[in-house]
Amino acid sequence: MRISTLKSSAPAAGAAPLPSESSALVTDDAVVSVVVTGHVDHGKSTVVGRLLADTGALPEGRLEQIRAFCERHSRPFEHAYLLDALKDERAQGITIDAARVFFTAGGRRYVLIDAPGHVEFVKNMVTGASRADAALIVIDGDEGVRENSRRHGYLLGVLGIREIIVLVNKMDLVQYSQAAFENVVREYAAFLNDVGLQPRAFIPVAARHGDSIVTRGAQLDWYAGPTVLECLAALTPRRTAADAPFRMPVQAVYKFTAKQDSRRIIAGTIETGTLSVGDRVVFQPSGKEATVKTLEAFNREAPASASAGEATGFTLAEPVYVARGQVVTRAGEAQPLSARRFKANLFWLGRRPLVSTRDYTLKIGCARVAARVTIEHVLDASSLQRVAVKGGPATLERLQVAECVIDLARHVAVDVESDLEAMHRFVLVDDYEIAGGGIVREVLAAQAGTRPGARARTPQAARRTVDTGRTIALMWAIETARRAGAVVMRHFRQPLVVDRTVSAMRPTTNADLEAHDLITAALSNFDPRIPIVSEEGHIPDYAVRRRYERFWLIDPLDGTKEFIAGIPEFTVNIALIERGEPVIGVVVSPADDTTYFAAPHLGAWRQTGTAPAKRLRSAAAGVRTPLRVVESRFHTDPRLDAVLTLAPVTSRTQLGSSLKICRLAEGDADLYARLIPIMEWDVAAADCVFRCSGRGHQRWSPFTYNGPELRFDRFVLGADELPALREAMS
Ligand code: GTP
Ligand code: MG
């Protein structure tokens, strides 16, 4: 099978190809990975050394060698030295690197990670580069619970590690007293309970002497529970979570190169659950469903099913548009939630503090989306107390933990249940660097006006200059569009159809062409450096266009069919696009001498004749508000009826041209949905008017301009508060 990447949905250059190349840690089902944490000097390294020595995992003669070394240098033997001594060891059965020890006991392979609190470790944990199945928390039974005992406990909770074994160490120092053990248990169990963790066991141990590590200690006869090794042996590696609900983040979509073969391979690594040929799958957060036709494999026969931990590709029986970042689930199983706003626990590792006015990139599964963080409380991770911050908690310092609310630029699939960690944990990226990580606690209703990523922030002075420039350009565009409107009106009711050859659906008249000539001449007079993309002009290749910082996007006459039919519902449209967003929009409806115009810093306006211009304010329609729908006059579509059952529709009005969108901005209609393609110039100017018509915030719009085809396939406008409808149309 030959495959090639598909432009629109392939991973960025350098991203992982279909087969997983990740470390043994991620792909080896049989390895149980255990992180060893606890306060300094409480005996973590000694526990690890003991486990190695007492399970016979050490190479022949190694232990004796180190004992002899210690004697020669007159220092007491420490099991903790084993770790240092074995650092470069590559003997079979055991390898050690900076923080990890691999060993085998009872036929099972373990990796112990002895780097608690280490920032790199925490980073690896959140990114999933290494994932611990369980944690040992070592507490000195003599010293008791200390600051890091609590901080690490909290962190384990945030990292989603649920299998916790607490070792109350150095029992020899408290004469193996059951009462001393129970004191520690009481205090620490209460703390863990507060952070939502129920440990699997509390074990009294004396690591230096080996009590309850691998063998039972004679002095601990009152303790009947398992040893540390017995506890480890009872753990299930999470990677074998094959019977959990199915989750596979889509890493890439590939297509077959053979001609006539339009199948797509949807590729990713299965996080939990099992997938079989014939299964009905759901793509979240869109909710689209399809049936698995085949599973695909490289250099081996295609399997009938695949499960957790496997890198897999599959094809669908029905054509469904699937993009990287979506999550595949199985119909009939528990589904993730669709979220654009959620409560989270977040810890910060960034070199500069987290600020609530900055956009970060949130990564969850394979999805990446712009995110804004509102910090609600900064917590001291060891005391779980809220930290008072001067002037409110607007920033989060490195290694601080916060309860916060995160707003996203679009919906993503999340799991609130911690055992489905693939979509439960997320990472925040600041300038290409992982700067924080956390878990999703609760999905909240999205709020209009809190959409991050809409526009880069400029310092105030710079912004004023930009705004002045835009105001002047807007005035020029209004003047130009009105003059073009006058030209169009001269031909109304006696138009000359000059070209039907392109498509009968898209006739052109002398009015279109004259308006085009007038507008392009006027706009190049204004500033010859700004390129013009017009429906009636030559359209540069995408390779050229994609480099445009800003450009005029115009439709000299929208609603040509109405125009030809003598219906006064046509418009002249001029928009200025900057980095994909409309920053100026002018729509002139010459038949009723009305101009709609907008810019983000000025708001949206309508002016009829010479009357004073009126500020336009629309209100987002809510889930329960009765909706007034506007739709195309010539492009009726029965599928739209089905989509509109997702919302409480009270009226449907057919209207020509970009006036439909202007009606939304005026507050005279609530929703405009369309299932057939529309060109960017048909909507850009009116979209700008609509966006700027919100009360105190920008209205939501699905459009980003200057795409490869300058075309939108389907969309809904006005559905800010109607997530189901938006997803159905995305
Ligand atoms: P850091 O890596 O520095 O945070 O320390 P650690 O938690 O790895 O502790 P380590 O294993 O190095 O042990 C610290 C000291 O406690 C060493 O001197 C150990 O010998 C001693 N120790 C460890 N376990 C026991 C024990 O069961 N009893 C007694 N009495 N001492 C112990
Ligand atoms: Mg240590």
PDB file of N, CA, C and O and ligand atoms in Angstrom, residues 38-47 77-80 114 138 169-173 205-209, ligand 1:
ATOM      1  N   GLY A  38       8.384  11.940  47.121  1.00  0.00           N
ATOM      2  CA  GLY A  38       8.420  12.148  48.569  1.00  0.00           C
ATOM      3  C   GLY A  38       9.391  13.242  48.935  1.00  0.00           C
ATOM      4  O   GLY A  38      10.155  13.729  48.099  1.00  0.00           O
ATOM      5  N   HIS A  39       9.350  13.623  50.205  1.00  0.00           N
ATOM      6  CA  HIS A  39      10.192  14.719  50.691  1.00  0.00           C
ATOM      7  C   HIS A  39      11.663  14.304  50.656  1.00  0.00           C
ATOM      8  O   HIS A  39      11.999  13.134  50.698  1.00  0.00           O
ATOM      9  N   VAL A  40      12.530  15.304  50.583  1.00  0.00           N
ATOM     10  CA  VAL A  40      13.967  15.057  50.504  1.00  0.00           C
ATOM     11  C   VAL A  40      14.435  14.219  51.707  1.00  0.00           C
ATOM     12  O   VAL A  40      13.966  14.416  52.836  1.00  0.00           O
ATOM     13  N   ASP A  41      15.276  13.231  51.394  1.00  0.00           N
ATOM     14  CA  ASP A  41      15.883  12.370  52.429  1.00  0.00           C
ATOM     15  C   ASP A  41      14.920  11.408  53.109  1.00  0.00           C
ATOM     16  O   ASP A  41      15.287  10.779  54.086  1.00  0.00           O
ATOM     17  N   HIS A  42      13.720  11.307  52.627  1.00  0.00           N
ATOM     18  CA  HIS A  42      12.794  10.384  53.277  1.00  0.00           C
ATOM     19  C   HIS A  42      13.042   8.941  52.857  1.00  0.00           C
ATOM     20  O   HIS A  42      12.448   8.034  53.407  1.00  0.00           O
ATOM     21  N   GLY A  43      13.947   8.737  51.860  1.00  0.00           N
ATOM     22  CA  GLY A  43      14.368   7.372  51.547  1.00  0.00           C
ATOM     23  C   GLY A  43      13.958   6.849  50.182  1.00  0.00           C
ATOM     24  O   GLY A  43      13.937   5.634  49.951  1.00  0.00           O
ATOM     25  N   LYS A  44      13.675   7.737  49.235  1.00  0.00           N
ATOM     26  CA  LYS A  44      13.223   7.304  47.905  1.00  0.00           C
ATOM     27  C   LYS A  44      14.252   6.418  47.224  1.00  0.00           C
ATOM     28  O   LYS A  44      13.945   5.315  46.750  1.00  0.00           O
ATOM     29  N   SER A  45      15.492   6.916  47.164  1.00  0.00           N
ATOM     30  CA  SER A  45      16.524   6.153  46.457  1.00  0.00           C
ATOM     31  C   SER A  45      16.822   4.842  47.162  1.00  0.00           C
ATOM     32  O   SER A  45      17.120   3.835  46.509  1.00  0.00           O
ATOM     33  N   THR A  46      16.707   4.838  48.466  1.00  0.00           N
ATOM     34  CA  THR A  46      16.944   3.604  49.211  1.00  0.00           C
ATOM     35  C   THR A  46      15.875   2.563  48.865  1.00  0.00           C
ATOM     36  O   THR A  46      16.165   1.373  48.695  1.00  0.00           O
ATOM     37  N   VAL A  47      14.627   3.031  48.742  1.00  0.00           N
ATOM     38  CA  VAL A  47      13.538   2.116  48.362  1.00  0.00           C
ATOM     39  C   VAL A  47      13.834   1.500  46.991  1.00  0.00           C
ATOM     40  O   VAL A  47      13.722   0.281  46.796  1.00  0.00           O
ATOM     41  N   PHE A  77      27.515   1.437  53.852  1.00  0.00           N
ATOM     42  CA  PHE A  77      26.861   1.072  52.593  1.00  0.00           C
ATOM     43  C   PHE A  77      25.462   1.687  52.544  1.00  0.00           C
ATOM     44  O   PHE A  77      24.725   1.672  53.523  1.00  0.00           O
ATOM     45  N   GLU A  78      25.123   2.233  51.410  1.00  0.00           N
ATOM     46  CA  GLU A  78      23.774   2.784  51.210  1.00  0.00           C
ATOM     47  C   GLU A  78      23.174   2.142  49.964  1.00  0.00           C
ATOM     48  O   GLU A  78      23.831   2.126  48.918  1.00  0.00           O
ATOM     49  N   HIS A  79      21.956   1.682  50.060  1.00  0.00           N
ATOM     50  CA  HIS A  79      21.302   1.148  48.862  1.00  0.00           C
ATOM     51  C   HIS A  79      21.118   2.225  47.796  1.00  0.00           C
ATOM     52  O   HIS A  79      21.053   1.942  46.613  1.00  0.00           O
ATOM     53  N   ALA A  80      21.020   3.458  48.285  1.00  0.00           N
ATOM     54  CA  ALA A  80      20.843   4.553  47.337  1.00  0.00           C
ATOM     55  C   ALA A  80      22.029   4.674  46.378  1.00  0.00           C
ATOM     56  O   ALA A  80      21.869   5.128  45.244  1.00  0.00           O
ATOM     57  N   ASP A 114      12.784   7.904  39.426  1.00  0.00           N
ATOM     58  CA  ASP A 114      13.200   8.485  40.706  1.00  0.00           C
ATOM     59  C   ASP A 114      13.575   9.947  40.514  1.00  0.00           C
ATOM     60  O   ASP A 114      14.699  10.335  40.709  1.00  0.00           O
ATOM     61  N   VAL A 138       6.993   8.207  49.409  1.00  0.00           N
ATOM     62  CA  VAL A 138       7.778   7.758  50.559  1.00  0.00           C
ATOM     63  C   VAL A 138       7.737   8.839  51.638  1.00  0.00           C
ATOM     64  O   VAL A 138       8.082   9.998  51.378  1.00  0.00           O
ATOM     65  N   ASN A 169       8.234   5.091  55.799  1.00  0.00           N
ATOM     66  CA  ASN A 169       9.595   4.528  55.838  1.00  0.00           C
ATOM     67  C   ASN A 169      10.278   4.807  57.183  1.00  0.00           C
ATOM     68  O   ASN A 169       9.771   5.567  57.998  1.00  0.00           O
ATOM     69  N   LYS A 170      11.438   4.184  57.323  1.00  0.00           N
ATOM     70  CA  LYS A 170      12.288   4.363  58.517  1.00  0.00           C
ATOM     71  C   LYS A 170      11.535   3.950  59.779  1.00  0.00           C
ATOM     72  O   LYS A 170      11.627   4.615  60.834  1.00  0.00           O
ATOM     73  N   MET A 171      10.760   2.864  59.663  1.00  0.00           N
ATOM     74  CA  MET A 171      10.005   2.391  60.827  1.00  0.00           C
ATOM     75  C   MET A 171      10.937   1.993  61.965  1.00  0.00           C
ATOM     76  O   MET A 171      10.542   2.005  63.130  1.00  0.00           O
ATOM     77  N   ASP A 172      12.199   1.631  61.607  1.00  0.00           N
ATOM     78  CA  ASP A 172      13.166   1.289  62.655  1.00  0.00           C
ATOM     79  C   ASP A 172      13.393   2.467  63.596  1.00  0.00           C
ATOM     80  O   ASP A 172      13.600   2.290  64.788  1.00  0.00           O
ATOM     81  N   LEU A 173      13.325   3.670  63.067  1.00  0.00           N
ATOM     82  CA  LEU A 173      13.586   4.850  63.896  1.00  0.00           C
ATOM     83  C   LEU A 173      12.455   5.117  64.888  1.00  0.00           C
ATOM     84  O   LEU A 173      12.628   5.880  65.839  1.00  0.00           O
ATOM     85  N   VAL A 205       7.413   0.459  56.246  1.00  0.00           N
ATOM     86  CA  VAL A 205       8.631  -0.175  55.727  1.00  0.00           C
ATOM     87  C   VAL A 205       9.867   0.390  56.435  1.00  0.00           C
ATOM     88  O   VAL A 205       9.809   1.463  57.031  1.00  0.00           O
ATOM     89  N   ALA A 206      10.953  -0.365  56.346  1.00  0.00           N
ATOM     90  CA  ALA A 206      12.267   0.169  56.738  1.00  0.00           C
ATOM     91  C   ALA A 206      13.177  -0.191  55.570  1.00  0.00           C
ATOM     92  O   ALA A 206      13.704  -1.308  55.490  1.00  0.00           O
ATOM     93  N   ALA A 207      13.290   0.743  54.640  1.00  0.00           N
ATOM     94  CA  ALA A 207      13.985   0.451  53.382  1.00  0.00           C
ATOM     95  C   ALA A 207      15.433   0.057  53.640  1.00  0.00           C
ATOM     96  O   ALA A 207      15.960  -0.847  52.986  1.00  0.00           O
ATOM     97  N   ARG A 208      16.070   0.710  54.599  1.00  0.00           N
ATOM     98  CA  ARG A 208      17.469   0.405  54.860  1.00  0.00           C
ATOM     99  C   ARG A 208      17.637  -1.059  55.257  1.00  0.00           C
ATOM    100  O   ARG A 208      18.619  -1.697  54.911  1.00  0.00           O
ATOM    101  N   HIS A 209      16.673  -1.609  55.946  1.00  0.00           N
ATOM    102  CA  HIS A 209      16.785  -2.997  56.418  1.00  0.00           C
ATOM    103  C   HIS A 209      15.989  -3.966  55.549  1.00  0.00           C
ATOM    104  O   HIS A 209      16.016  -5.168  55.784  1.00  0.00           O
TER     105      HIS A 209
HETATM  106  P1  GTP B   1      16.904  12.687  48.042  1.00  0.00           P
HETATM  107  O1  GTP B   1      17.086  11.976  46.745  1.00  0.00           O
HETATM  108  O2  GTP B   1      18.075  13.478  48.462  1.00  0.00           O
HETATM  109  O3  GTP B   1      15.639  13.476  48.100  1.00  0.00           O
HETATM  110  O4  GTP B   1      16.741  11.576  49.194  1.00  0.00           O
HETATM  111  P2  GTP B   1      16.012  10.202  49.136  1.00  0.00           P
HETATM  112  O5  GTP B   1      14.572  10.386  49.475  1.00  0.00           O
HETATM  113  O6  GTP B   1      16.321   9.476  47.883  1.00  0.00           O
HETATM  114  O7  GTP B   1      16.629   9.460  50.381  1.00  0.00           O
HETATM  115  P3  GTP B   1      17.766   8.393  50.356  1.00  0.00           P
HETATM  116  O8  GTP B   1      17.252   7.109  49.867  1.00  0.00           O
HETATM  117  O9  GTP B   1      18.984   8.952  49.774  1.00  0.00           O
HETATM  118  O10 GTP B   1      17.901   8.235  51.924  1.00  0.00           O
HETATM  119  C1  GTP B   1      18.247   9.309  52.796  1.00  0.00           C
HETATM  120  C2  GTP B   1      18.814   8.803  54.038  1.00  0.00           C
HETATM  121  O11 GTP B   1      17.838   8.077  54.779  1.00  0.00           O
HETATM  122  C3  GTP B   1      19.954   7.836  53.765  1.00  0.00           C
HETATM  123  O12 GTP B   1      20.994   8.068  54.689  1.00  0.00           O
HETATM  124  C4  GTP B   1      19.343   6.492  54.007  1.00  0.00           C
HETATM  125  O13 GTP B   1      20.244   5.517  54.479  1.00  0.00           O
HETATM  126  C5  GTP B   1      18.349   6.802  55.099  1.00  0.00           C
HETATM  127  N1  GTP B   1      17.295   5.810  55.110  1.00  0.00           N
HETATM  128  C6  GTP B   1      16.594   5.360  54.079  1.00  0.00           C
HETATM  129  N2  GTP B   1      15.705   4.420  54.479  1.00  0.00           N
HETATM  130  C7  GTP B   1      15.895   4.260  55.799  1.00  0.00           C
HETATM  131  C8  GTP B   1      15.309   3.416  56.775  1.00  0.00           C
HETATM  132  O14 GTP B   1      14.429   2.589  56.515  1.00  0.00           O
HETATM  133  N3  GTP B   1      15.747   3.558  58.027  1.00  0.00           N
HETATM  134  C9  GTP B   1      16.713   4.435  58.381  1.00  0.00           C
HETATM  135  N4  GTP B   1      17.083   4.495  59.639  1.00  0.00           N
HETATM  136  N5  GTP B   1      17.308   5.231  57.494  1.00  0.00           N
HETATM  137  C10 GTP B   1      16.905   5.143  56.215  1.00  0.00           C
END
